[in-house]
N, CA and C of each residue as an Amber inpcrd file, in Angstrom:
protein
   519
  32.3130000   3.4680000  84.1890000  32.3400000   3.3580000  82.7420000
  33.5270000   4.1360000  82.1660000  33.6710000   5.3930000  82.5700000
  34.7440000   6.2210000  82.0240000  36.1040000   5.7010000  82.4720000
  36.2020000   5.2850000  83.7300000  37.4890000   4.7410000  84.1960000
  37.8760000   3.4950000  83.4000000  36.9070000   2.6780000  83.0390000
  37.1860000   1.4940000  82.2230000  37.6720000   1.9030000  80.8390000
  37.0720000   2.9320000  80.2790000  37.5080000   3.4180000  78.9680000
  38.9210000   3.9990000  79.0360000  39.2250000   4.6970000  80.1220000
  40.5850000   5.2310000  80.3000000  41.5820000   4.0760000  80.3720000
  41.2270000   3.0200000  81.0870000  42.1100000   1.8520000  81.1890000
  42.3380000   1.2210000  79.8170000  41.2910000   1.0910000  79.0350000
  41.4340000   0.5510000  77.6760000  42.3810000   1.4270000  76.8710000
  42.2180000   2.7370000  76.9860000  43.0870000   3.6730000  76.2660000
  44.5370000   3.5340000  76.7260000  44.7460000   3.4590000  78.0370000
  46.1070000   3.3560000  78.5870000  46.8050000   2.0800000  78.1400000
  46.0330000   1.0480000  77.8990000  46.6150000  -0.2290000  77.4530000
  46.8050000  -0.2480000  75.9320000  46.5800000   0.9000000  75.3150000
  46.7350000   1.0460000  73.8640000  45.8570000   0.0770000  73.0840000
  44.7110000  -0.2270000  73.6580000  43.7650000  -1.0790000  72.9590000
  42.8100000  -0.1990000  72.1690000  42.2160000  -0.7670000  71.1770000
  41.2600000  -0.0410000  70.3400000  40.0390000   0.3560000  71.1730000
  39.6930000   1.6300000  71.1180000  38.5410000   2.1300000  71.8780000
  37.2480000   1.7630000  71.1410000  36.2900000   1.1600000  71.8580000
  35.0290000   0.7850000  71.2060000  34.1270000   1.9940000  71.0020000
  33.2420000   1.9170000  70.0150000  32.1900000   2.9250000  69.8920000
  31.1450000   2.5800000  70.9620000  30.4570000   3.5980000  71.4430000
  29.4790000   3.3840000  72.5070000  28.2310000   2.7420000  71.9310000
  27.7810000   1.6900000  72.5790000  26.5130000   1.0570000  72.2430000
  25.8620000   0.6420000  73.5460000  24.7070000   1.2350000  73.8520000
  24.0700000   1.0450000  75.1540000  23.8450000  -0.4210000  75.4930000
  23.5380000  -1.2490000  74.5180000  23.3060000  -2.6580000  74.8090000
  24.5770000  -3.4900000  74.6680000  25.7340000  -2.8560000  74.5180000
  27.0020000  -3.5540000  74.3690000  27.8660000  -3.5020000  75.6140000
  27.2960000  -3.0040000  76.7160000  28.0260000  -2.8980000  77.9810000
  27.1640000  -3.5410000  79.0600000  27.7450000  -4.4610000  79.7650000
  27.0360000  -5.1390000  80.8410000  27.6600000  -4.7190000  82.1690000
  26.8410000  -4.2050000  83.0690000  27.2970000  -3.8240000  84.3990000
  27.1720000  -5.0510000  85.3010000  28.2960000  -5.5140000  85.8090000
  28.3400000  -6.7470000  86.5920000  28.0200000  -6.4960000  88.0620000
  27.5670000  -7.5430000  88.7440000  27.2140000  -7.4370000  90.1600000
  28.3840000  -7.0090000  91.0320000  29.6090000  -7.3620000  90.6250000
  30.7760000  -7.0140000  91.4340000  31.2900000  -5.6040000  91.1550000
  30.5460000  -4.8480000  90.3540000  30.9380000  -3.4770000  90.0370000
  31.7690000  -3.3640000  88.7700000  32.1360000  -4.4820000  88.2040000
  32.9120000  -4.4600000  86.9670000  32.0430000  -4.2260000  85.7410000
  32.7160000  -4.0960000  84.6220000  32.0190000  -3.8930000  83.3520000
  32.4790000  -4.9330000  82.3570000  31.5630000  -5.3620000  81.5140000
  31.9050000  -6.2510000  80.4180000  31.5390000  -5.5340000  79.1280000
  32.5480000  -5.2860000  78.3020000  32.3160000  -4.6950000  76.9890000
  32.2420000  -5.8390000  75.9900000  31.1290000  -5.9780000  75.2980000
  31.0380000  -7.0140000  74.2810000  31.9560000  -6.6550000  73.1200000
  32.5370000  -7.6470000  72.4590000  33.4760000  -7.3610000  71.3640000
  32.8280000  -6.5280000  70.2590000  33.5690000  -5.5330000  69.7330000
  33.0220000  -4.6720000  68.6740000  32.4870000  -5.4460000  67.4680000
  33.1620000  -6.5160000  67.0620000  32.6900000  -7.2860000  65.9040000
  31.3200000  -7.9110000  66.1840000  31.1350000  -8.4140000  67.4040000
  29.8400000  -8.9760000  67.7890000  28.7690000  -7.8920000  67.7660000
  29.0930000  -6.7240000  68.3040000  28.1070000  -5.6360000  68.3430000
  27.7520000  -5.1560000  66.9350000  28.7110000  -5.1790000  66.0180000
  28.4160000  -4.8120000  64.6260000  27.4250000  -5.8070000  64.0280000
  27.6170000  -7.0870000  64.2960000  26.6880000  -8.1000000  63.7690000
  25.3010000  -7.9190000  64.3680000  25.2500000  -7.6600000  65.6600000
  23.9530000  -7.4410000  66.3070000  23.2770000  -6.2080000  65.7070000
  24.0400000  -5.1230000  65.5750000  23.4970000  -3.8840000  65.0130000
  22.9470000  -4.1090000  63.6000000  23.6310000  -4.9420000  62.8230000
  23.2060000  -5.2050000  61.4430000  21.8650000  -5.9280000  61.3770000
  21.4920000  -6.6230000  62.4620000  20.2210000  -7.3520000  62.4580000
  19.1000000  -6.6070000  63.1780000  19.4330000  -5.4880000  63.8250000
  18.4210000  -4.7360000  64.5750000  17.5310000  -3.9270000  63.6310000
  16.2930000  -3.7470000  64.0470000  15.4400000  -2.8310000  63.3070000
  15.9030000  -1.4010000  63.6130000  15.5530000  -0.4600000  62.7240000
  16.0740000   0.8990000  62.8410000  15.7620000   1.5420000  64.1870000
  14.5700000   1.3390000  64.7170000  14.2260000   1.9870000  65.9900000
  15.1360000   1.4930000  67.1220000  15.5150000   0.2260000  67.1000000
  16.4370000  -0.2920000  68.1230000  17.8390000   0.2620000  67.9310000
  18.2940000   0.3850000  66.6720000  19.6160000   0.9780000  66.4130000
  19.6440000   2.4300000  66.8660000  18.5500000   3.1500000  66.6220000
  18.4810000   4.5470000  67.0710000  18.5970000   4.6200000  68.5890000
  17.8900000   3.7710000  69.2820000  17.8380000   3.8020000  70.7520000
  19.1560000   3.3940000  71.3900000  19.8590000   2.4230000  70.8180000
  21.0410000   1.8770000  71.4780000  22.3730000   2.3420000  70.9020000
  22.3740000   2.8540000  69.6690000  23.6570000   3.1700000  69.0230000
  23.6830000   4.5410000  68.3540000  22.7960000   4.7790000  67.4260000
  22.8730000   5.9810000  66.5920000  22.7780000   7.2800000  67.3850000
  21.9670000   7.3080000  68.4500000  21.8240000   8.5260000  69.2630000
  23.1250000   8.9350000  69.9340000  24.0340000   7.9850000  70.1180000
  25.2510000   8.2250000  70.8800000  26.5120000   8.3660000  70.0360000
  26.4250000   8.1250000  68.7380000  27.6280000   8.0580000  67.9030000
  27.5330000   8.9520000  66.6840000  28.3930000   9.9500000  66.6420000
  28.4930000  10.7900000  65.4620000  29.2950000  10.0040000  64.4250000
  28.7340000   9.7730000  63.2330000  29.4180000   8.9390000  62.2430000
  30.7390000   9.5350000  61.7470000  30.9710000  10.8100000  61.9930000
  32.1860000  11.4710000  61.5160000  33.3300000  11.4470000  62.5290000
  33.0860000  10.9100000  63.7130000  34.1080000  10.9020000  64.7670000
  34.5930000   9.4840000  65.0340000  35.8340000   9.3850000  65.4770000
  36.4390000   8.0840000  65.7780000  37.1530000   8.1480000  67.1300000
  37.4500000   6.9860000  67.6750000  38.2950000   6.8680000  68.8550000
  37.8100000   7.6630000  70.0520000  38.7610000   8.3290000  70.6860000
  38.4690000   9.0730000  71.9120000  37.4760000  10.2090000  71.6710000
  37.5800000  10.8850000  70.5300000  36.6520000  11.9770000  70.2400000
  35.2250000  11.4400000  70.0970000  35.0820000  10.2520000  69.5290000
  33.7660000   9.6260000  69.4110000  33.1930000   9.3070000  70.7910000
  34.0210000   8.7650000  71.6720000  33.5550000   8.4450000  73.0190000
  33.2410000   9.7030000  73.8240000  34.0100000  10.7590000  73.6290000
  33.7190000  12.0200000  74.3030000  32.3410000  12.5350000  73.8750000
  32.0640000  12.4410000  72.5880000  30.7570000  12.8290000  72.0600000
  29.6630000  11.9760000  72.7160000  29.8790000  10.6580000  72.7830000
  28.8880000   9.7550000  73.3760000  28.6190000  10.0990000  74.8380000
  29.6830000  10.3770000  75.5880000  29.5150000  10.7570000  76.9920000
  28.7500000  12.0720000  77.1240000  29.0070000  12.9950000  76.2090000
  28.2780000  14.2710000  76.2310000  26.7880000  14.0500000  75.9390000
  26.4730000  13.1500000  75.0050000  25.0690000  12.8360000  74.7190000
  24.4080000  12.2480000  75.9600000  25.0870000  11.3100000  76.6140000
  24.5400000  10.7100000  77.8440000  24.2780000  11.7820000  78.9040000
  25.2520000  12.6560000  79.1340000  25.0820000  13.7200000  80.1290000
  23.9750000  14.6770000  79.7350000  23.9190000  15.0530000  78.4750000
  22.8810000  15.9650000  78.0010000  21.5010000  15.3720000  78.3130000
  21.3220000  14.1040000  77.9730000  20.0330000  13.4460000  78.2130000
  19.7310000  13.3590000  79.7070000  20.7440000  13.0190000  80.5210000
  20.5260000  12.9180000  81.9670000  20.2050000  14.2640000  82.5990000
  20.9150000  15.2980000  82.1820000  20.7780000  16.6140000  82.8140000
  19.5500000  17.3820000  82.3390000  19.1580000  17.1970000  81.0750000
  18.0500000  17.9900000  80.5270000  16.7630000  17.1980000  80.3300000
  16.8870000  15.8830000  80.2080000  15.7120000  15.0530000  79.9520000
  15.3280000  14.9620000  78.4860000  16.1330000  15.5460000  77.6040000
  15.8310000  15.4900000  76.1650000  17.0750000  15.0640000  75.3830000
  16.8420000  14.5880000  74.1790000  17.9500000  14.2350000  73.2880000
  18.5450000  15.5000000  72.6890000  19.8670000  15.5740000  72.5790000
  20.4650000  16.7520000  71.9450000  20.2210000  16.7910000  70.4370000
  19.9920000  15.6290000  69.8340000  19.7580000  15.5400000  68.3930000
  18.5190000  14.6860000  68.1370000  17.3390000  15.2240000  68.4320000
  16.1320000  14.4180000  68.2600000  15.8880000  14.1240000  66.7750000
  15.5670000  12.8800000  66.4930000  15.2730000  12.4760000  65.1200000
  14.5990000  11.1120000  65.1590000  13.8950000  10.8080000  64.0790000
  13.1590000   9.5490000  64.0090000  13.8180000   8.5000000  63.1370000
  14.9140000   8.8840000  62.4520000  15.5920000   7.8940000  61.6210000
  17.0880000   8.2120000  61.5670000  17.8580000   7.2420000  61.0720000
  19.3190000   7.3710000  61.0830000  19.8050000   8.5460000  60.2360000
  19.2340000   8.7200000  59.0690000  19.6870000   9.8110000  58.1990000
  19.4850000  11.1670000  58.8640000  18.3140000  11.3790000  59.4680000
  18.0300000  12.6530000  60.1250000  18.9480000  12.8960000  61.3230000
  19.1710000  11.8610000  62.1160000  20.0180000  12.0620000  63.2970000
  21.4560000  12.3650000  62.8780000  21.9470000  11.6960000  61.8390000
  23.3070000  11.9710000  61.3590000  23.4090000  13.3820000  60.7930000
  22.3960000  13.8150000  60.0580000  22.3990000  15.1890000  59.5340000
  22.3840000  16.2090000  60.6590000  21.5910000  15.9740000  61.6900000
  21.5510000  16.9000000  62.8260000  22.9120000  16.9720000  63.5170000
  23.5580000  15.8220000  63.6790000  24.8730000  15.7950000  64.3240000
  25.9050000  16.5630000  63.5080000  25.7630000  16.5150000  62.2080000
  26.7270000  17.1950000  61.3280000  26.4470000  18.6920000  61.1940000
  25.1860000  19.0720000  61.2460000  24.8110000  20.4350000  60.8660000
  24.2970000  21.3040000  62.0010000  23.9560000  20.7390000  63.1280000
  23.3320000  21.5150000  64.2040000  24.1020000  21.3820000  65.5060000
  24.1470000  22.4750000  66.2220000  24.6590000  22.4540000  67.5910000
  23.4360000  22.5750000  68.4930000  23.2200000  21.6160000  69.3970000
  22.0470000  21.7240000  70.2700000  22.1760000  22.9000000  71.2370000
  21.0430000  23.3030000  71.7680000  21.0370000  24.3550000  72.7810000
  21.8850000  23.9060000  73.9610000  22.6160000  24.8290000  74.5450000
  23.4060000  24.5120000  75.7370000  22.4690000  23.9740000  76.8180000
  22.8810000  22.9500000  77.5440000  22.0090000  22.3990000  78.5820000
  21.4620000  23.4440000  79.5410000  22.2580000  24.4550000  79.8770000
  21.8230000  25.4980000  80.8090000  20.6550000  26.3130000  80.2550000
  20.5160000  26.3700000  78.9240000  19.3890000  27.0990000  78.3350000
  18.0800000  26.3300000  78.4730000  18.1760000  25.0300000  78.6820000
  16.9740000  24.2100000  78.8800000  16.6560000  24.0140000  80.3550000
  17.7070000  23.9010000  81.1650000  17.5650000  23.7410000  82.6200000
  18.5130000  24.7640000  83.2450000  18.0170000  25.9650000  83.5250000
  18.8870000  27.0570000  83.9780000  19.7060000  26.7710000  85.2300000
  19.2680000  25.8240000  86.0450000  20.0030000  25.5170000  87.2730000
  21.3010000  24.7440000  87.0120000  21.4710000  24.2320000  85.8020000
  22.7130000  23.5210000  85.4800000  23.8510000  24.5350000  85.5110000
  24.9220000  24.1790000  86.1960000  26.0690000  25.0860000  86.3140000
  26.6460000  25.3810000  84.9350000  27.0800000  26.6300000  84.7560000
  27.6030000  27.0520000  83.4610000  28.7880000  26.1980000  83.0110000
  29.7060000  25.8800000  83.8980000  30.8630000  25.0680000  83.5370000
  30.4710000  23.6770000  83.0660000  29.4800000  23.0890000  83.7270000
  28.9720000  21.7740000  83.3320000  28.3590000  21.8740000  81.9380000
  27.5370000  22.8810000  81.7500000  26.8880000  23.1020000  80.4590000
  27.9220000  23.3090000  79.3440000  28.9470000  24.1000000  79.6310000
  29.9990000  24.3620000  78.6410000  30.7640000  23.0920000  78.2780000
  31.0840000  22.2670000  79.2790000  31.8090000  21.0250000  79.0170000
  31.0030000  20.0850000  78.1240000  29.7280000  19.9380000  78.4330000
  28.8740000  19.0550000  77.6340000  28.7300000  19.6190000  76.2160000
  28.4710000  20.9140000  76.1120000  28.2990000  21.5330000  74.7880000
  29.5440000  21.4210000  73.9240000  30.7100000  21.6470000  74.5150000
  31.9390000  21.6030000  73.7180000  32.2080000  20.1950000  73.1910000
  31.8080000  19.1830000  73.9280000  32.0270000  17.8110000  73.4620000
  30.9730000  17.3540000  72.4620000  29.8790000  18.0980000  72.3430000
  28.8690000  17.7950000  71.3200000  29.1640000  18.5020000  70.0040000
  30.0370000  19.4900000  70.0510000  30.3780000  20.2610000  68.8580000
  31.5180000  19.5570000  68.1370000  31.1970000  18.8990000  67.0090000
  32.2200000  18.0890000  66.3350000  33.3960000  18.9130000  65.8480000
  33.2090000  20.2030000  65.6700000  34.2970000  21.0510000  65.2180000
  35.1220000  21.6330000  66.3490000  34.7250000  21.3280000  67.5790000
  35.3820000  21.9210000  68.7370000  36.7060000  21.2430000  69.0480000
  37.6900000  22.0560000  69.3350000  38.9570000  21.5090000  69.8030000
  38.9490000  21.4340000  71.3270000  37.8210000  21.7850000  71.9390000
  37.6950000  21.7620000  73.3910000  36.9970000  20.4990000  73.8780000
  36.7880000  19.5340000  72.9930000  36.1700000  18.2730000  73.3780000
  37.0030000  17.6370000  74.4910000  36.3440000  17.1530000  75.5300000
  37.0460000  16.5920000  76.6750000  37.7040000  15.2510000  76.3390000
  38.8830000  15.0230000  76.9030000  39.5240000  13.7170000  76.8030000
  38.8380000  12.7760000  77.7900000  39.1020000  11.4870000  77.6800000
  38.5180000  10.5440000  78.6400000  38.9810000  10.8370000  80.0560000
  40.2480000  11.2160000  80.2130000  40.7540000  11.5570000  81.5430000
  40.0360000  12.7880000  82.0990000  39.7680000  13.7750000  81.2400000
  39.0250000  14.9680000  81.6880000  37.5920000  14.6040000  82.0510000
  36.9770000  13.7060000  81.2930000  35.6220000  13.2490000  81.6370000
  35.6380000  12.5600000  83.0000000  36.6210000  11.7180000  83.2170000
  36.7260000  11.0050000  84.4890000  36.8040000  11.9990000  85.6480000
  37.6570000  13.0100000  85.5100000  37.8100000  14.0340000  86.5470000
  36.5060000  14.8180000  86.7290000  35.9170000  15.2680000  85.6200000
  34.6980000  16.0860000  85.7020000  33.5520000  15.3050000  86.3420000
  33.3530000  14.0800000  85.9090000  32.2510000  13.2950000  86.4560000
  32.4190000  13.0560000  87.9560000  33.6380000  12.8020000  88.3910000
  33.8930000  12.6340000  89.8360000  33.5890000  13.9360000  90.5770000
  34.0060000  15.0540000  90.0070000  33.7550000  16.3600000  90.6470000
  32.2570000  16.6650000  90.6690000  31.5740000  16.4050000  89.5490000
  30.1370000  16.6730000  89.4920000  29.3790000  15.7790000  90.4690000
  29.8580000  14.5450000  90.6420000  29.2270000  13.6440000  91.6010000
  29.3510000  14.2050000  93.0120000  30.5030000  14.7900000  93.3110000
  30.7620000  15.3370000  94.6460000  30.0520000  16.6870000  94.8380000
  30.1460000  17.5680000  93.8390000  29.6490000  18.9390000  93.9880000
  28.2640000  19.1740000  93.4050000  27.7840000  18.2610000  92.5880000
  26.4950000  18.4340000  91.9270000  26.6420000  19.1930000  90.6140000
  25.6300000  19.1000000  89.7790000  25.6570000  19.7650000  88.4780000
  24.7060000  20.9630000  88.4340000  23.9370000  21.1360000  89.4930000
  22.9700000  22.2320000  89.5390000  23.2820000  23.1730000  90.6890000
  22.7830000  24.4080000  90.5360000  22.9290000  25.4060000  91.5830000
  21.6670000  26.2650000  91.6210000  21.4710000  26.9440000  92.7300000
  20.3310000  27.8600000  92.8380000  20.5670000  29.0380000  91.9100000
  19.4830000  29.5560000  91.3800000  19.5940000  30.6810000  90.4510000
  18.3960000  31.5970000  90.6600000  18.6330000  32.8940000  90.5630000
  17.5540000  33.8710000  90.7410000  16.5140000  33.7000000  89.6350000
  15.2530000  33.9360000  89.9900000  14.1630000  33.7810000  89.0180000
  14.3750000  34.6250000  87.7660000  14.8710000  35.8470000  87.9410000
  15.0700000  36.7250000  86.7880000  16.1290000  36.1340000  85.8470000
  17.1830000  35.5430000  86.4140000  18.2150000  34.9110000  85.5890000
  17.6810000  33.6480000  84.9220000  16.8720000  32.8990000  85.6670000
  16.2650000  31.6930000  85.1130000  15.3960000  32.0470000  83.9040000
  14.5820000  33.0880000  84.0460000  13.7060000  33.5100000  82.9530000
  14.5090000  33.9360000  81.7250000  15.6070000  34.6430000  81.9400000
  16.4560000  35.0720000  80.8170000  17.0430000  33.8680000  80.0820000
  17.5480000  32.9040000  80.8370000  18.1330000  31.7180000  80.2240000
  17.0810000  30.9100000  79.4570000  15.8970000  30.7450000  80.0600000
  14.8320000  30.0050000  79.3850000  14.3980000  30.7030000  78.1050000
  14.3180000  32.0260000  78.1300000  13.9580000  32.7820000  76.9300000
  15.0230000  32.6060000  75.8470000  16.2860000  32.6360000  76.2470000
  17.3720000  32.3990000  75.2880000  17.2660000  30.9970000  74.6990000
  16.9250000  30.0330000  75.5310000  16.7490000  28.6640000  75.0640000
  15.6070000  28.5350000  74.0810000  14.4970000  29.2380000  74.3420000
  13.3530000  29.2090000  73.4150000  13.7450000  29.8070000  72.0730000
  14.4530000  30.9220000  72.1180000  14.8960000  31.5540000  70.8580000
  15.8510000  30.6340000  70.1020000  16.7590000  29.9850000  70.8210000
  17.7270000  29.0930000  70.1850000  17.0320000  27.9120000  69.5050000
  16.0750000  27.3050000  70.1950000  15.4130000  26.1140000  69.6460000
  14.4310000  26.4650000  68.5360000  14.0180000  27.7260000  68.4270000
  13.1170000  28.1430000  67.3460000  13.8500000  28.3990000  66.0450000
  15.1840000  28.4880000  66.1080000  15.9570000  28.7250000  64.8820000
  15.8550000  27.5920000  63.9260000
């Protein structure tokens, strides 16, 4: 997925916004991105719960282009690594407000075994004000490295307890 996005960027083509139902994984390993105009029409006819599930959870309305895709990739990783949404909400207005006003807990605070560097990369790309948001090329490199080395590591129980306590305090704010 990321390599395909890098190729689109390298060809100076317009980068699409991420929409989970707008990408088809082909049997030959290729990807088919449905045209953005078609996806906009589909989105306009979807009920809100479907838009939340396939589009709104992954797209900060204030970001565009590569920064928007970096945010989307961070949301995907956050959900995969922690099992929870970084911006839980039941409607579009609430999710957009959370994206604008809240920074989610670092993934490592929810799952202490997640490596600090992995957690930092995901967190920085979720912070819309961050200048440390990963480029598509950096995502491509990181994902390949994480696939090879893993995203988790063993951690002492005392350290795990400290991180979990920090996570509880963070989420209670």
